[in-house]
PDB file of C-alpha atoms in Angstrom:
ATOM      1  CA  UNK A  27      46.854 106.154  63.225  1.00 55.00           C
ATOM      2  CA  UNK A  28      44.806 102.732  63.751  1.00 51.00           C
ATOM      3  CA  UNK A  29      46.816 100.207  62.221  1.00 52.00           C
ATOM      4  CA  UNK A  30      44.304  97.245  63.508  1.00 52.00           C
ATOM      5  CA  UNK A  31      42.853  94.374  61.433  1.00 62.00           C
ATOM      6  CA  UNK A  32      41.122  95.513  58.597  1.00 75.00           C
ATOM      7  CA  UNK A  33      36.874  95.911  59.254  1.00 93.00           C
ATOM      8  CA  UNK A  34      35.335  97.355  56.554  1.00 97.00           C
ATOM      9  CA  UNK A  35      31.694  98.840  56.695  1.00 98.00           C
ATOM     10  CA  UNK A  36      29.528  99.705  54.887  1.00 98.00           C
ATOM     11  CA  UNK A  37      28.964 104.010  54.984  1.00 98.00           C
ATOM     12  CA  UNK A  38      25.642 105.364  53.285  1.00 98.00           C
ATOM     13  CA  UNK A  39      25.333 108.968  51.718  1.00 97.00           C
ATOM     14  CA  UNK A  40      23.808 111.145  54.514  1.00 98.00           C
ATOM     15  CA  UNK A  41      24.630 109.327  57.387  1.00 98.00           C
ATOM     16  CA  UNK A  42      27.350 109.563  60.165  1.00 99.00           C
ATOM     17  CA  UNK A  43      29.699 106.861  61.204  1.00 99.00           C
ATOM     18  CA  UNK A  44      31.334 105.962  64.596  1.00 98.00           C
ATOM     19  CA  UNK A  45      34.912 105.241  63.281  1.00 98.00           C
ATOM     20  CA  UNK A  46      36.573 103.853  66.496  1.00 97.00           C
ATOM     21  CA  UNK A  47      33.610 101.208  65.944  1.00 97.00           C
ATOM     22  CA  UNK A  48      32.304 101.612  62.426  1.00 98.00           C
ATOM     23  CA  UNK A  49      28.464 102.142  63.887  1.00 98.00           C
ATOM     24  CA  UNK A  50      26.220 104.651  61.809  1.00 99.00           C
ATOM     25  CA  UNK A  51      25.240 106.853  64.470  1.00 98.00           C
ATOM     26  CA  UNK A  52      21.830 109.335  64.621  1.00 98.00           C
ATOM     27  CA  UNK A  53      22.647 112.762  63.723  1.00 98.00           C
ATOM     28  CA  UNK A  54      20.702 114.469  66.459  1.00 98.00           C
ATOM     29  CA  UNK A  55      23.470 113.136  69.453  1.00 98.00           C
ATOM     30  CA  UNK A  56      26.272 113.780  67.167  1.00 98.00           C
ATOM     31  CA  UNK A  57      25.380 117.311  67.070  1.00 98.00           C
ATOM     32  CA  UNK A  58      23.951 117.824  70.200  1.00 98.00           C
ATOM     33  CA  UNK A  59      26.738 116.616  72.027  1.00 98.00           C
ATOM     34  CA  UNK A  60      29.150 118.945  69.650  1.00 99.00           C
ATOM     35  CA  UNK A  61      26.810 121.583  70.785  1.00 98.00           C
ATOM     36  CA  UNK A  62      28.307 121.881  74.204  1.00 97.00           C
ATOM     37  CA  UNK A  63      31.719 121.067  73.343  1.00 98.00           C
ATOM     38  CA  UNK A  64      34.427 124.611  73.926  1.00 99.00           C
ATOM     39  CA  UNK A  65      35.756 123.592  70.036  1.00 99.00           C
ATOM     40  CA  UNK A  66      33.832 121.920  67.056  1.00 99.00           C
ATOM     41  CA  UNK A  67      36.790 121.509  64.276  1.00 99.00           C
ATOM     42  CA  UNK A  68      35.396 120.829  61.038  1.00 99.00           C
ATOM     43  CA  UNK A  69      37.652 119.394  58.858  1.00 99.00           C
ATOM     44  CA  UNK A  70      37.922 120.330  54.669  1.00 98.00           C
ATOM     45  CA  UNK A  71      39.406 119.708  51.511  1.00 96.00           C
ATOM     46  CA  UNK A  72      40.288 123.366  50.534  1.00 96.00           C
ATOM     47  CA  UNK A  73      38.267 122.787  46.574  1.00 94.00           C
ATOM     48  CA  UNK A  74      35.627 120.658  47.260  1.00 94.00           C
ATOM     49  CA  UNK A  75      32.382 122.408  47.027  1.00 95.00           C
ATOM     50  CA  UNK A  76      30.730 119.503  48.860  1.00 96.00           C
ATOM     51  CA  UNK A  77      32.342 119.729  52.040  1.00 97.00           C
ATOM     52  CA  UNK A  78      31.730 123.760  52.528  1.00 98.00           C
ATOM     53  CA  UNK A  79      28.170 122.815  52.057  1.00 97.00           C
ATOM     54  CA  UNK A  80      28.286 120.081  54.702  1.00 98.00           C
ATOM     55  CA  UNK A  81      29.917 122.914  56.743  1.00 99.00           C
ATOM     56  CA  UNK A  82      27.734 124.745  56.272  1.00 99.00           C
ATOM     57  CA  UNK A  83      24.928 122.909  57.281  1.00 99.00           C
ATOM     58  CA  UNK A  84      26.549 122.094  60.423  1.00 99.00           C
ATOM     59  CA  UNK A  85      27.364 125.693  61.568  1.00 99.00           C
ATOM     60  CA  UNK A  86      23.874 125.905  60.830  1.00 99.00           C
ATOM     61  CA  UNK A  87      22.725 122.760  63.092  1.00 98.00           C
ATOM     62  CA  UNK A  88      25.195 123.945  65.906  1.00 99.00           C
ATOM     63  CA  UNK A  89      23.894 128.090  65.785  1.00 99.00           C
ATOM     64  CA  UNK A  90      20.412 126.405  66.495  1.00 98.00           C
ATOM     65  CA  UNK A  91      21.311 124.622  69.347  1.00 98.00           C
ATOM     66  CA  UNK A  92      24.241 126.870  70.855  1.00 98.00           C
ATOM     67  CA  UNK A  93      23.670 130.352  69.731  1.00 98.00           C
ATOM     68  CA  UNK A  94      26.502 131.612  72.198  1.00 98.00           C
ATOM     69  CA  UNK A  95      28.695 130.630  69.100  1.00 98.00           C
ATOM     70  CA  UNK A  96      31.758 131.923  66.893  1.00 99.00           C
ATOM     71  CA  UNK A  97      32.913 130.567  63.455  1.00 99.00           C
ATOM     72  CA  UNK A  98      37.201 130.351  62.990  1.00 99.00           C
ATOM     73  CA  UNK A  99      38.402 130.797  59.706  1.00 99.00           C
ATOM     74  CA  UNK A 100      41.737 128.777  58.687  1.00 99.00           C
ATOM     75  CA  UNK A 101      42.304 131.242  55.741  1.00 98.00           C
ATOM     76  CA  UNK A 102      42.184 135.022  57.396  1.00 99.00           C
ATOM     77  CA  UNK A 103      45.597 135.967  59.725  1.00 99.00           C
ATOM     78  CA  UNK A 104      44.853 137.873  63.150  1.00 98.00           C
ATOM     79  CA  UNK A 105      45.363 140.895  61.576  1.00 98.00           C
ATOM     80  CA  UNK A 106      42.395 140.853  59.520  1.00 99.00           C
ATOM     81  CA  UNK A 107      40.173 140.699  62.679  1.00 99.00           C
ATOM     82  CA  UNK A 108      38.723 144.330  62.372  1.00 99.00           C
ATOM     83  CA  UNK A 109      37.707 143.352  58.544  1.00 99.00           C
ATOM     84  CA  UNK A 110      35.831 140.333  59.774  1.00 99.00           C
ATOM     85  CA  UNK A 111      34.086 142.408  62.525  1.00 99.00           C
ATOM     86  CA  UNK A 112      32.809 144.616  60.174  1.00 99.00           C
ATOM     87  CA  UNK A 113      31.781 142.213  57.474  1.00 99.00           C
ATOM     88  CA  UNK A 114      29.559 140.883  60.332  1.00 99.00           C
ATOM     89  CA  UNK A 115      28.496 144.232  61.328  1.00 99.00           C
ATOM     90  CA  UNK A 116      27.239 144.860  57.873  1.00 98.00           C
ATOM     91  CA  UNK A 117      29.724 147.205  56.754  1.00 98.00           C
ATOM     92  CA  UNK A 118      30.539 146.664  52.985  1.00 98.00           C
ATOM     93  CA  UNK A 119      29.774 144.191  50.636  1.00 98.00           C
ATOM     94  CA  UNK A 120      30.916 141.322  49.331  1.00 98.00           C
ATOM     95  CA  UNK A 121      33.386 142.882  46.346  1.00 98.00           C
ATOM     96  CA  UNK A 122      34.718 145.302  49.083  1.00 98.00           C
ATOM     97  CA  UNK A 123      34.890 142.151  51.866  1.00 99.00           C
ATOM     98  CA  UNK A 124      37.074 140.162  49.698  1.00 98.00           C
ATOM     99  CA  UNK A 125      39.338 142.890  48.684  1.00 98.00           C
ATOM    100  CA  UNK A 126      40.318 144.031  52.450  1.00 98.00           C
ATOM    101  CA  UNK A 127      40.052 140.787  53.673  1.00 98.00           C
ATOM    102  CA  UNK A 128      42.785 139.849  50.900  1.00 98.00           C
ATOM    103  CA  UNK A 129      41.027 136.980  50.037  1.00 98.00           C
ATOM    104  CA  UNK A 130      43.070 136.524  46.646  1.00 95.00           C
ATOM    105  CA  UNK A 131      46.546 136.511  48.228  1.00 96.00           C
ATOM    106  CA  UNK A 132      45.885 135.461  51.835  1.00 96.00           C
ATOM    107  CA  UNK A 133      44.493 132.124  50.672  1.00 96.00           C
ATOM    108  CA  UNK A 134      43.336 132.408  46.752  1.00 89.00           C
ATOM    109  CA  UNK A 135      41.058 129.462  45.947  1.00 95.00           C
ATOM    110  CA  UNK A 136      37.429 130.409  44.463  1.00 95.00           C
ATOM    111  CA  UNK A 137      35.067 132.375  47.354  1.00 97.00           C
ATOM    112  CA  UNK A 138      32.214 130.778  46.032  1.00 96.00           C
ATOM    113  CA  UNK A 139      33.402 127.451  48.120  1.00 96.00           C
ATOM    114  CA  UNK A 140      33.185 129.769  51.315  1.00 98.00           C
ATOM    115  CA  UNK A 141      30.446 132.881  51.067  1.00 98.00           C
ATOM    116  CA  UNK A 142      27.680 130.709  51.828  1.00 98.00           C
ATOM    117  CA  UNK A 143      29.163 130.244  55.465  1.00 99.00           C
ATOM    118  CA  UNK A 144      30.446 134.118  55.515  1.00 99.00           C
ATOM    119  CA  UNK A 145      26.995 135.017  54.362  1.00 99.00           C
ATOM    120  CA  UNK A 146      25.323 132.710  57.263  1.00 99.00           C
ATOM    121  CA  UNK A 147      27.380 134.300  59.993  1.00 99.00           C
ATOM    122  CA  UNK A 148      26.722 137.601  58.943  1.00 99.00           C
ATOM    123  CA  UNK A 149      22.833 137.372  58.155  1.00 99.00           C
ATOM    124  CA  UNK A 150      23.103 135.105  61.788  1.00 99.00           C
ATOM    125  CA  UNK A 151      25.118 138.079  63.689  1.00 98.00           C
ATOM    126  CA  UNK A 152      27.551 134.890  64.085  1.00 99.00           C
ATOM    127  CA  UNK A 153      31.209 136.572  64.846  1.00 99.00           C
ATOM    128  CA  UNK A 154      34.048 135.570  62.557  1.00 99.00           C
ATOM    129  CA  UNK A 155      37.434 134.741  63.798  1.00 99.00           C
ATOM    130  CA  UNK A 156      41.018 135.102  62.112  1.00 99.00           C
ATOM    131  CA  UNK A 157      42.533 131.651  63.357  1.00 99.00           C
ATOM    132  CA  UNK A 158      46.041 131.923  61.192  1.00 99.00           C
ATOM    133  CA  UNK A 159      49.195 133.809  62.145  1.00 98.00           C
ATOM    134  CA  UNK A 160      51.637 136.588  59.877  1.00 96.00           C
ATOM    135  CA  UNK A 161      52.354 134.111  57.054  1.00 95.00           C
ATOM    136  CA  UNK A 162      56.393 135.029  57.374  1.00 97.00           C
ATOM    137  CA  UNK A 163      56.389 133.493  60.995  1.00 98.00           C
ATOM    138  CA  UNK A 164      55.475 130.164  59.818  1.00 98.00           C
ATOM    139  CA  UNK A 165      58.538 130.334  57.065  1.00 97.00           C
ATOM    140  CA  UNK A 166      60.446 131.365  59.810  1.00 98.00           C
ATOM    141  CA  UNK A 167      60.012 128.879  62.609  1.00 98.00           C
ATOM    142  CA  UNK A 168      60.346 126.201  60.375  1.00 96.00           C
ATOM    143  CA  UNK A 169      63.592 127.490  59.022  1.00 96.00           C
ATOM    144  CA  UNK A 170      65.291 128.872  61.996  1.00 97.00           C
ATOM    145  CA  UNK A 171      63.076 127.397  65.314  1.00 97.00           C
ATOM    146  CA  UNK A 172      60.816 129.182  67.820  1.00 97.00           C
ATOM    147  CA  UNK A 173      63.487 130.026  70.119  1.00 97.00           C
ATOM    148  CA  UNK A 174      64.872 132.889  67.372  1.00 98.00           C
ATOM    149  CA  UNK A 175      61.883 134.744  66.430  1.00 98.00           C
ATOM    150  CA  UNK A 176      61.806 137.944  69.336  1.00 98.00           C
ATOM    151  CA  UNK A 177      58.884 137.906  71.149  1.00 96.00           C
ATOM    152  CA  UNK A 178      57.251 140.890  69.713  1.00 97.00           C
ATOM    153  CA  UNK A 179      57.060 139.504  66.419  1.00 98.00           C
ATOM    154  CA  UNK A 180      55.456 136.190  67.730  1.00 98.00           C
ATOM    155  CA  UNK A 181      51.938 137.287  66.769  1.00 98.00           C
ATOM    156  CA  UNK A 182      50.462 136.412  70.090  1.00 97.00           C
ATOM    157  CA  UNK A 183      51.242 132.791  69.901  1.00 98.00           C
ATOM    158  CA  UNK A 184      52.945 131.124  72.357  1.00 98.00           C
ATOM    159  CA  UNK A 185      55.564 127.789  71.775  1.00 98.00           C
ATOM    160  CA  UNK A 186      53.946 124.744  70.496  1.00 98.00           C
ATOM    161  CA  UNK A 187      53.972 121.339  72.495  1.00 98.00           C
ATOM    162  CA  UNK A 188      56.594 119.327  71.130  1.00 97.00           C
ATOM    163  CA  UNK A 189      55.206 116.802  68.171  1.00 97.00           C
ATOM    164  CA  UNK A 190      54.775 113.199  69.110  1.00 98.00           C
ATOM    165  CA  UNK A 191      56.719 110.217  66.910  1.00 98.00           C
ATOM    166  CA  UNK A 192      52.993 109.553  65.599  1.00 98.00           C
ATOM    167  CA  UNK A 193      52.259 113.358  64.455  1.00 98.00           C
ATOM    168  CA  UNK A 194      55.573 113.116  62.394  1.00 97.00           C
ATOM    169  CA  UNK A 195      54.607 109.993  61.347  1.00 97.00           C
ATOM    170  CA  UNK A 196      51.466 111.214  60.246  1.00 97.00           C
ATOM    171  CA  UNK A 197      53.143 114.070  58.469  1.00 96.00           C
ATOM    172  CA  UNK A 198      55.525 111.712  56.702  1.00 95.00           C
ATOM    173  CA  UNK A 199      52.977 109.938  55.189  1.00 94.00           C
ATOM    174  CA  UNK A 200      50.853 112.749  54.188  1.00 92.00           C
ATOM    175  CA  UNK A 201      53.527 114.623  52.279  1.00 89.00           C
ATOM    176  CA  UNK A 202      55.225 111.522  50.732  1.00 75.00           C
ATOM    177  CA  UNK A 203      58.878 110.902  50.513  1.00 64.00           C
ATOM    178  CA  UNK A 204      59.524 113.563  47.731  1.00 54.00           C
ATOM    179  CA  UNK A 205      58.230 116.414  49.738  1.00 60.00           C
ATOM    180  CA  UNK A 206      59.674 115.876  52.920  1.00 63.00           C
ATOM    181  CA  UNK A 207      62.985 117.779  53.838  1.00 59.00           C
ATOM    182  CA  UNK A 208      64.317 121.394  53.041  1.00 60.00           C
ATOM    183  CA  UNK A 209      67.481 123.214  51.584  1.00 58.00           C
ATOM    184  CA  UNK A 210      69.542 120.702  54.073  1.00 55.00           C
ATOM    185  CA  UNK A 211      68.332 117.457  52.210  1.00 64.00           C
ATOM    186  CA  UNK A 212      65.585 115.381  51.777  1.00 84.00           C
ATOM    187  CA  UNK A 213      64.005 113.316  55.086  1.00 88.00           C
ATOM    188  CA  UNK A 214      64.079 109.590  54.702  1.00 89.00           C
ATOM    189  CA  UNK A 215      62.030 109.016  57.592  1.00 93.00           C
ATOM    190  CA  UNK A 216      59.845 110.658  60.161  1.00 95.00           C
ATOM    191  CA  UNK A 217      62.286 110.737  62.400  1.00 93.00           C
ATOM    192  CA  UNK A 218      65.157 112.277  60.319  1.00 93.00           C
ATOM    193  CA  UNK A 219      66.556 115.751  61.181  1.00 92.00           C
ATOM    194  CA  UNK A 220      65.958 116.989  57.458  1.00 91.00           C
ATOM    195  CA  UNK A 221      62.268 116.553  58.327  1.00 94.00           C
ATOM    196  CA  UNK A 222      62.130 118.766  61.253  1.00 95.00           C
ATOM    197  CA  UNK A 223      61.766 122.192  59.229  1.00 94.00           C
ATOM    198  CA  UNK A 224      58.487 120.941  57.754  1.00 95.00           C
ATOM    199  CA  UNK A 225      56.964 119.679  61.163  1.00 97.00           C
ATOM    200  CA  UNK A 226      58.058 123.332  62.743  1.00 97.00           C
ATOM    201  CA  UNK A 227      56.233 124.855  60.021  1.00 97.00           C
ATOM    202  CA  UNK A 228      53.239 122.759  60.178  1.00 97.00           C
ATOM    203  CA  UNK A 229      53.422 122.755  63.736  1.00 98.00           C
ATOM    204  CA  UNK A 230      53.293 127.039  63.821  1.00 98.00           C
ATOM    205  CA  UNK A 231      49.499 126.885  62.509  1.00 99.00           C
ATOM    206  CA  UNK A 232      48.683 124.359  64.185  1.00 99.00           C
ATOM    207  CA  UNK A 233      49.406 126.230  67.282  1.00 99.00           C
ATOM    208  CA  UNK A 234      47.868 129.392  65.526  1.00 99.00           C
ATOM    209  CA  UNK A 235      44.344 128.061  65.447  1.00 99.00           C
ATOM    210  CA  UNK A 236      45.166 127.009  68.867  1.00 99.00           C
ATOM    211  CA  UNK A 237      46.096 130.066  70.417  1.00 99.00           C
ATOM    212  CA  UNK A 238      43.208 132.154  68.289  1.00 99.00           C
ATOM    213  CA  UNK A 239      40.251 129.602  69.417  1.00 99.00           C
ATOM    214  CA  UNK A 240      41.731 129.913  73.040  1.00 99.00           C
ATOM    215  CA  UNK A 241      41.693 133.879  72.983  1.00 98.00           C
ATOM    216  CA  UNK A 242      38.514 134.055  71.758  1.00 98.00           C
ATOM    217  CA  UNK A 243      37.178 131.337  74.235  1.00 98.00           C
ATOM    218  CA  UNK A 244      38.413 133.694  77.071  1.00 98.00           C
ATOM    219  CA  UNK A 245      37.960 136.896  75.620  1.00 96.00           C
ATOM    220  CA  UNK A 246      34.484 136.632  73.810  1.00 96.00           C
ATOM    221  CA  UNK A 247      31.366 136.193  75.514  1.00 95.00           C
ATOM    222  CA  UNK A 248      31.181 132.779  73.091  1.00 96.00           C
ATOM    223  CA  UNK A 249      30.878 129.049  74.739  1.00 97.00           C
ATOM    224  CA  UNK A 250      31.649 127.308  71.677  1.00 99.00           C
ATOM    225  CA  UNK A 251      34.244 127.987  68.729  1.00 99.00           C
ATOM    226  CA  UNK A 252      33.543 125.977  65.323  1.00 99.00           C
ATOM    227  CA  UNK A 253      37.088 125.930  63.479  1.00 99.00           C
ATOM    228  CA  UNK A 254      37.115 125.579  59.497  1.00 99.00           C
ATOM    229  CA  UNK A 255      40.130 124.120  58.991  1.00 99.00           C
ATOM    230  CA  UNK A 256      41.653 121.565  57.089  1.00 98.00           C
ATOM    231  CA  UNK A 257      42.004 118.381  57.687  1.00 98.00           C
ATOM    232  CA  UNK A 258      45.514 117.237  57.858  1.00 98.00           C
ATOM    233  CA  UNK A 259      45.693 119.593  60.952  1.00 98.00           C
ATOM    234  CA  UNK A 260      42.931 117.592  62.523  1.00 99.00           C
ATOM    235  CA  UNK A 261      43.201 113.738  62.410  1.00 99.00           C
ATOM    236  CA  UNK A 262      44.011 111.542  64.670  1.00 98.00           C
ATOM    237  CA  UNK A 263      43.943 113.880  67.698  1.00 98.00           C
ATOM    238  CA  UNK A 264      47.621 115.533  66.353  1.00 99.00           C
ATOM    239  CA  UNK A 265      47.612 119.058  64.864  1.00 99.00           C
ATOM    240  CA  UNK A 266      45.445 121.722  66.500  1.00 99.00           C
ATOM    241  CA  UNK A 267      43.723 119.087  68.919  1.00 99.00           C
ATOM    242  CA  UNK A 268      46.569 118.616  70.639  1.00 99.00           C
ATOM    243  CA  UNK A 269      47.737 121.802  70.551  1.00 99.00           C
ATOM    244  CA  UNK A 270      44.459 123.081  71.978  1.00 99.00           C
ATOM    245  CA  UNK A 271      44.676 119.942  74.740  1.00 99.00           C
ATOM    246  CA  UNK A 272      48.158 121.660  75.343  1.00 99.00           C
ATOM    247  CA  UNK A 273      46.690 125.022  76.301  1.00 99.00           C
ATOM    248  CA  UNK A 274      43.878 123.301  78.748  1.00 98.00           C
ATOM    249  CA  UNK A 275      41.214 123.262  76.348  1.00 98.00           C
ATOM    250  CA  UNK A 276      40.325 119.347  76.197  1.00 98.00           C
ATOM    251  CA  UNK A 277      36.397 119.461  75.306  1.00 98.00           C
ATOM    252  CA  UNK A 278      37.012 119.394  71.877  1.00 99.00           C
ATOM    253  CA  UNK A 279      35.189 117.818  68.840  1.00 99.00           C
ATOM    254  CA  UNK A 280      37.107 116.263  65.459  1.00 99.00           C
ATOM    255  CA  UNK A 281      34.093 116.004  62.655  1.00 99.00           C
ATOM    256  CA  UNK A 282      35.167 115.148  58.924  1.00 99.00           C
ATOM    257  CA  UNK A 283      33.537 114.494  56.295  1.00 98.00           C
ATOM    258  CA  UNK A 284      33.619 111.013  54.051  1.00 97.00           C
ATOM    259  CA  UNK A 285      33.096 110.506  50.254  1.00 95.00           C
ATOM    260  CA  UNK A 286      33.479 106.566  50.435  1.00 95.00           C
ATOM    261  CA  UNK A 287      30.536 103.940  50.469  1.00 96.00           C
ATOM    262  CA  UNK A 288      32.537 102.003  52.992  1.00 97.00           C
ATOM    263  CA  UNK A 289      34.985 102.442  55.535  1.00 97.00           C
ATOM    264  CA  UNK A 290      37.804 100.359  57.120  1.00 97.00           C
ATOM    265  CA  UNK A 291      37.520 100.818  60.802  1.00 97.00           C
ATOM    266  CA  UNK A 292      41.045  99.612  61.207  1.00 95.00           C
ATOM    267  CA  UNK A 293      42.710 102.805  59.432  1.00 96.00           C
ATOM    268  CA  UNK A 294      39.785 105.275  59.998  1.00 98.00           C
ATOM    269  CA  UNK A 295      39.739 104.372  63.744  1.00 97.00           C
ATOM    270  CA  UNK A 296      40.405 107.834  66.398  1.00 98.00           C
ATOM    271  CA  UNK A 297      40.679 110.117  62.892  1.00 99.00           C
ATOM    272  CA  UNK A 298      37.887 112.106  64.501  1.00 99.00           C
ATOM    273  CA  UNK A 299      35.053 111.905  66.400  1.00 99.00           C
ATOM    274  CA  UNK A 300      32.191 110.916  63.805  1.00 99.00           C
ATOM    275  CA  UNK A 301      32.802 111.096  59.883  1.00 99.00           C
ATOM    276  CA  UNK A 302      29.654 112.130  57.723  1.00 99.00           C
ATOM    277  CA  UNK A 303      29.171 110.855  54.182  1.00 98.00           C
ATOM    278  CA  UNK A 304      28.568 113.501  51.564  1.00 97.00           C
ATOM    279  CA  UNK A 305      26.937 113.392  48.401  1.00 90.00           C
ATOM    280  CA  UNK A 306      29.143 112.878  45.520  1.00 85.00           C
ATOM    281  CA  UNK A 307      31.217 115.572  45.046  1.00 78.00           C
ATOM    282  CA  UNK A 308      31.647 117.412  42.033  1.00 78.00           C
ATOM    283  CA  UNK A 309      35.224 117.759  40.824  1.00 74.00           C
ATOM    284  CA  UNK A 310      37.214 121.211  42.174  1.00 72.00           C
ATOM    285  CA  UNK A 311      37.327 123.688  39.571  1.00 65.00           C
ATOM    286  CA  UNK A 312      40.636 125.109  38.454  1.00 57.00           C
ATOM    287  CA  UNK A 313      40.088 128.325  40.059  1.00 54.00           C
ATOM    288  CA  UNK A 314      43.576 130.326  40.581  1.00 51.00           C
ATOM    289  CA  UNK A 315      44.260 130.744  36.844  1.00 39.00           C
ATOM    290  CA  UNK A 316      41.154 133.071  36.888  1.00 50.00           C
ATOM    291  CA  UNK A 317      42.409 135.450  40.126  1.00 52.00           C
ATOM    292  CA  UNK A 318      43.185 137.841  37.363  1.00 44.00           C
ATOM    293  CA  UNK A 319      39.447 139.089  38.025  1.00 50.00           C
ATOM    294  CA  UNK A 320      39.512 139.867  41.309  1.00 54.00           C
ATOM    295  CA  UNK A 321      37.462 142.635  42.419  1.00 54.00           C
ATOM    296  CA  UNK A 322      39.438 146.041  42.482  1.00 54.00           C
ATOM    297  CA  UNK A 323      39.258 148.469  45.628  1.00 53.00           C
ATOM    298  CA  UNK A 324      36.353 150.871  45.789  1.00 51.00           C
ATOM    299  CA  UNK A 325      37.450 154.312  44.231  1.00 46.00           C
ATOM    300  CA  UNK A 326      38.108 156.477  47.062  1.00 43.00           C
ATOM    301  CA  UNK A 327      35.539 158.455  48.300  1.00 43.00           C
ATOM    302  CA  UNK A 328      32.960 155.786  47.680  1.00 41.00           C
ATOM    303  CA  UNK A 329      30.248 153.763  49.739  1.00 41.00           C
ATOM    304  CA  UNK A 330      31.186 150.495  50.796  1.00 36.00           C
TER     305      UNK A 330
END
């Protein structure tokens, strides 16, 4: 994380800023440089309405430019694969989508945020990728370590690369004192033993999106992978960059978006690779109170 002199510049709504040097930067080389990149990682604030929207149109930019192209969901485990395929494929609708693609336990917050994008890729014949691992792994990594989970029930991912003193840094600060430690005790600092349960965890999806935009790299006749995933396992180069640097994959792009009018170039400096300013965003709604009305399961014997 930049820790330099404070620089503070001005960032207008609907532009793109350089943050290593605070420049606003044309959209058209931003994107057209993404383009051609193996990854595009778009980073998100789960609830914000805004930023699917600015994903949105960026998927949209990219398809243009590089239709050899595949959208990574944070949200759907590998397992959920064949749904995806066939929600492309034009196989149900949307009721029956959410329903097998567990939307409401998997990840829960309102689908509104994301059908825009799952409609895109399906009206665009744009294949969907599961990008998370078996939820249980990630629980159990960070409470007993990779080296104890057998290697059948690995879910295809292999060990992450070790976390640097600046990802647990990173981590530290981003959880905050009071959230940082397990059953054994709370962490005082980054580099306290009591925090290394959390970074395992964190550390398992990171390598999860890793390993998933890898395989489908080498398995799908795609060039480029566009992950939507959130944030905090994108800045700074830590997280899934790294872990995708890790596996040989190093043409990767970091794009966030910004809700501030300015922007101090000494903290925001090598988050990512350009930040966009969004229109003001709406609050997020209070949506899980109301996953009581979930779509049910077709009756059987019904058309999807």
């Amino acid at each position: 994380m930049a820790t330099s002199e404070a620089k503070v510049v001005p960032h207008p709504r609907g532009t793109w800023l350089d943050p290593a040097t605070g420049s606003l930067v044309d959209q058209r080389p931003v994107l057209q440089k993404a383009a051609f990149r193996r990854a595009v990682l778009l980073g998100e604030t789960h609830d914000v309405a805004e930023i699917h929207r600015w994903q949105l149109h960026v998927i949209a930019f990219l398809n243009v430019l590089n239709p050899a192209m595949a959208v990574g969901f944070e949200m759907f485990p590998r397992r959920l694969q064949p749904v995806l395929d066939a929600w492309v494929d034009g196989e149900m609708d949307t009721d029956s989508f959410l329903v097998r693609s567990e939307w409401y336990d998997v990840w829960g917050f309102d689908p509104a945020l994301y059908l825009p994008i799952f409609h895109f890729c399906r009206q665009q014949k744009v294949p969907m990728l599961a990008l998370n691992c078996y939820r249980p792994l990630v629980t159990r990594v960070g409470k007993e370590g990779w080296d104890a989970i057998p290697e059948s029930e690995r879910d295809g991912l292999t060990p992450s690369a070790p976390a640097t003193s600046a990802h647990r840094q990173y981590l530290f600060n981003l959880v905050g004192r009071g959230r940082a430690g397990g059953p054994g005790g709370m962490a005082e600092s980054a580099d306290d033993p009591a925090f290394d349960r959390f970074v395992r965890a964190q550390q398992t999806w990171d390598r999860a999106f890793a390993c998933n935009i890898a395989r489908a790299l080498a398995e799908r006749p795609v060039s480029l992978v566009v992950g939507i995933i959130g944030r905090g396992h994108l800045e700074y180069g830590h997280g899934t960059p790294y872990q995708l640097r890790d596996l040989g994959i190093n043409d990767v792009s970091v794009l966030l978006p910004g809700e501030s009018d300015t922007q101090d170039v000494g903290t925001v400096g090598g988050i990512a690779d350009a930040i966009f300013r969004l229109d003001r965003p709406e609050p997020p709604n209070s949506w899980r109170a109301k996953r009581q009305t979930a779509p049910q399961p077709p009756a059987e014997g019904s058309q999807s």
